Amino acid sequence: MAGNFFATSQNIRLEDGHYIRASLQKVDGEWVEAEINLNDHIGNENGRFAWDSAGFADSAENIRISIEGDGPVCVLRAQLRDVNGELQDSDLNLSERMANNDGSFYWSE
């Protein structure tokens, strides 16, 4: 069910380093505000984003999202601390797991 939520969203923004908020379009065409806490779904494994984990923002700096490519897709980027405390550049294509389910963010495992 994951897919390009970007196609049915407006005003996508990252707040507090781990919340994505946006206006999502429902099936009936209405636009509603929605949010998802990425910290509940993404972790940090030795300086790399990890699916099906949690708490990445606790060891991250320079957290940002960008809309990229021909898709386009939403990419999460940050510098994450590895086991030695060094910052490592990491990125994650959020469109692989996020979708719009009738005006609500949906996260597929």
Short mmCIF file of C-alpha atoms in Angstrom, two decimals:
data_model
loop_
_atom_site.label_atom_id
_atom_site.label_comp_id
_atom_site.label_asym_id
_atom_site.label_seq_id
_atom_site.Cartn_x
_atom_site.Cartn_y
_atom_site.Cartn_z
CA MET A 1 0.00 0.00 0.00
CA ALA A 2 3.01 2.33 0.29
CA GLY A 3 3.45 4.71 -2.55
CA ASN A 4 4.02 8.24 -3.58
CA PHE A 5 1.96 10.21 -1.06
CA PHE A 6 3.45 13.35 -2.62
CA ALA A 7 1.00 13.13 -5.53
CA THR A 8 -1.94 13.81 -3.19
CA SER A 9 -0.33 16.20 -0.72
CA GLN A 10 0.40 19.89 -0.37
CA ASN A 11 2.56 21.99 1.93
CA ILE A 12 4.77 19.09 3.06
CA ARG A 13 7.01 20.17 5.92
CA LEU A 14 9.26 18.72 8.59
CA GLU A 15 8.72 20.05 12.11
CA ASP A 16 10.64 19.37 15.31
CA GLY A 17 13.06 17.22 13.31
CA HIS A 18 10.80 14.18 13.10
CA TYR A 19 7.18 15.12 12.35
CA ILE A 20 6.03 15.34 8.76
CA ARG A 21 2.96 17.51 8.45
CA ALA A 22 1.05 18.15 5.24
CA SER A 23 -2.34 18.70 3.69
CA LEU A 24 -3.49 15.37 2.27
CA GLN A 25 -6.28 14.89 -0.23
CA LYS A 26 -9.09 12.53 0.67
CA VAL A 27 -10.88 10.32 -1.86
CA ASP A 28 -13.77 12.82 -2.03
CA GLY A 29 -11.31 15.63 -2.95
CA GLU A 30 -11.32 17.36 0.45
CA TRP A 31 -7.94 18.48 1.82
CA VAL A 32 -7.17 17.75 5.48
CA GLU A 33 -4.17 18.33 7.73
CA ALA A 34 -2.25 15.21 8.72
CA GLU A 35 0.96 14.33 10.51
CA ILE A 36 3.20 11.35 11.12
CA ASN A 37 5.96 10.98 13.70
CA LEU A 38 8.90 9.49 11.81
CA ASN A 39 10.64 8.81 15.12
CA ASP A 40 8.07 6.04 15.73
CA HIS A 41 9.09 4.19 12.54
CA ILE A 42 12.75 4.96 11.77
CA GLY A 43 15.83 4.30 13.86
CA ASN A 44 19.59 4.74 13.64
CA GLU A 45 21.81 1.69 13.18
CA ASN A 46 25.43 2.76 13.34
CA GLY A 47 24.96 6.00 11.42
CA ARG A 48 22.37 4.74 8.92
CA PHE A 49 18.60 5.08 8.87
CA ALA A 50 16.86 1.81 9.80
CA TRP A 51 13.30 0.84 8.87
CA ASP A 52 11.08 -0.77 11.52
CA SER A 53 12.98 0.83 14.35
CA ALA A 54 12.55 4.05 16.34
CA GLY A 55 14.27 7.09 17.76
CA PHE A 56 16.56 8.23 14.92
CA ALA A 57 16.12 11.91 15.83
CA ASP A 58 17.75 11.36 19.23
CA SER A 59 21.14 10.87 17.53
CA ALA A 60 20.73 13.04 14.43
CA GLU A 61 21.71 16.50 13.24
CA ASN A 62 20.77 18.55 10.19
CA ILE A 63 17.52 16.64 9.69
CA ARG A 64 15.63 17.67 6.56
CA ILE A 65 13.32 16.43 3.84
CA SER A 66 13.43 17.16 0.14
CA ILE A 67 11.26 16.36 -2.84
CA GLU A 68 13.46 14.79 -5.49
CA GLY A 69 13.51 13.00 -8.82
CA ASP A 70 11.07 12.42 -11.61
CA GLY A 71 8.63 10.57 -9.32
CA PRO A 72 8.89 12.80 -7.40
CA VAL A 73 9.67 11.21 -4.04
CA CYS A 74 10.15 12.54 -0.52
CA VAL A 75 13.64 11.87 0.85
CA LEU A 76 14.67 12.14 4.50
CA ARG A 77 18.28 13.27 5.00
CA ALA A 78 20.32 13.74 8.15
CA GLN A 79 23.67 13.22 9.78
CA LEU A 80 23.41 10.30 12.19
CA ARG A 81 25.87 9.35 14.89
CA ASP A 82 27.59 5.98 14.52
CA VAL A 83 28.83 3.80 17.42
CA ASN A 84 31.99 5.93 17.64
CA GLY A 85 30.01 9.16 17.90
CA GLU A 86 30.99 10.30 14.40
CA LEU A 87 28.37 11.89 12.16
CA GLN A 88 27.50 9.97 9.00
CA ASP A 89 25.41 11.30 6.10
CA SER A 90 22.33 9.17 5.58
CA ASP A 91 19.20 9.33 3.42
CA LEU A 92 15.97 7.38 3.11
CA ASN A 93 13.26 7.38 0.44
CA LEU A 94 10.11 7.83 2.54
CA SER A 95 7.88 6.99 -0.41
CA GLU A 96 8.93 3.35 -0.01
CA ARG A 97 6.86 3.09 3.19
CA MET A 98 4.54 6.12 3.37
CA ALA A 99 1.19 6.55 1.66
CA ASN A 100 -1.92 8.68 1.86
CA ASN A 101 -4.88 6.62 3.07
CA ASP A 102 -7.92 8.87 2.51
CA GLY A 103 -6.35 11.91 4.18
CA SER A 104 -4.21 10.15 6.77
CA PHE A 105 -0.59 9.10 6.57
CA TYR A 106 -0.20 5.34 6.32
CA TRP A 107 3.06 3.54 7.17
CA SER A 108 3.59 0.07 5.77
CA GLU A 109 5.87 -2.32 7.60
#
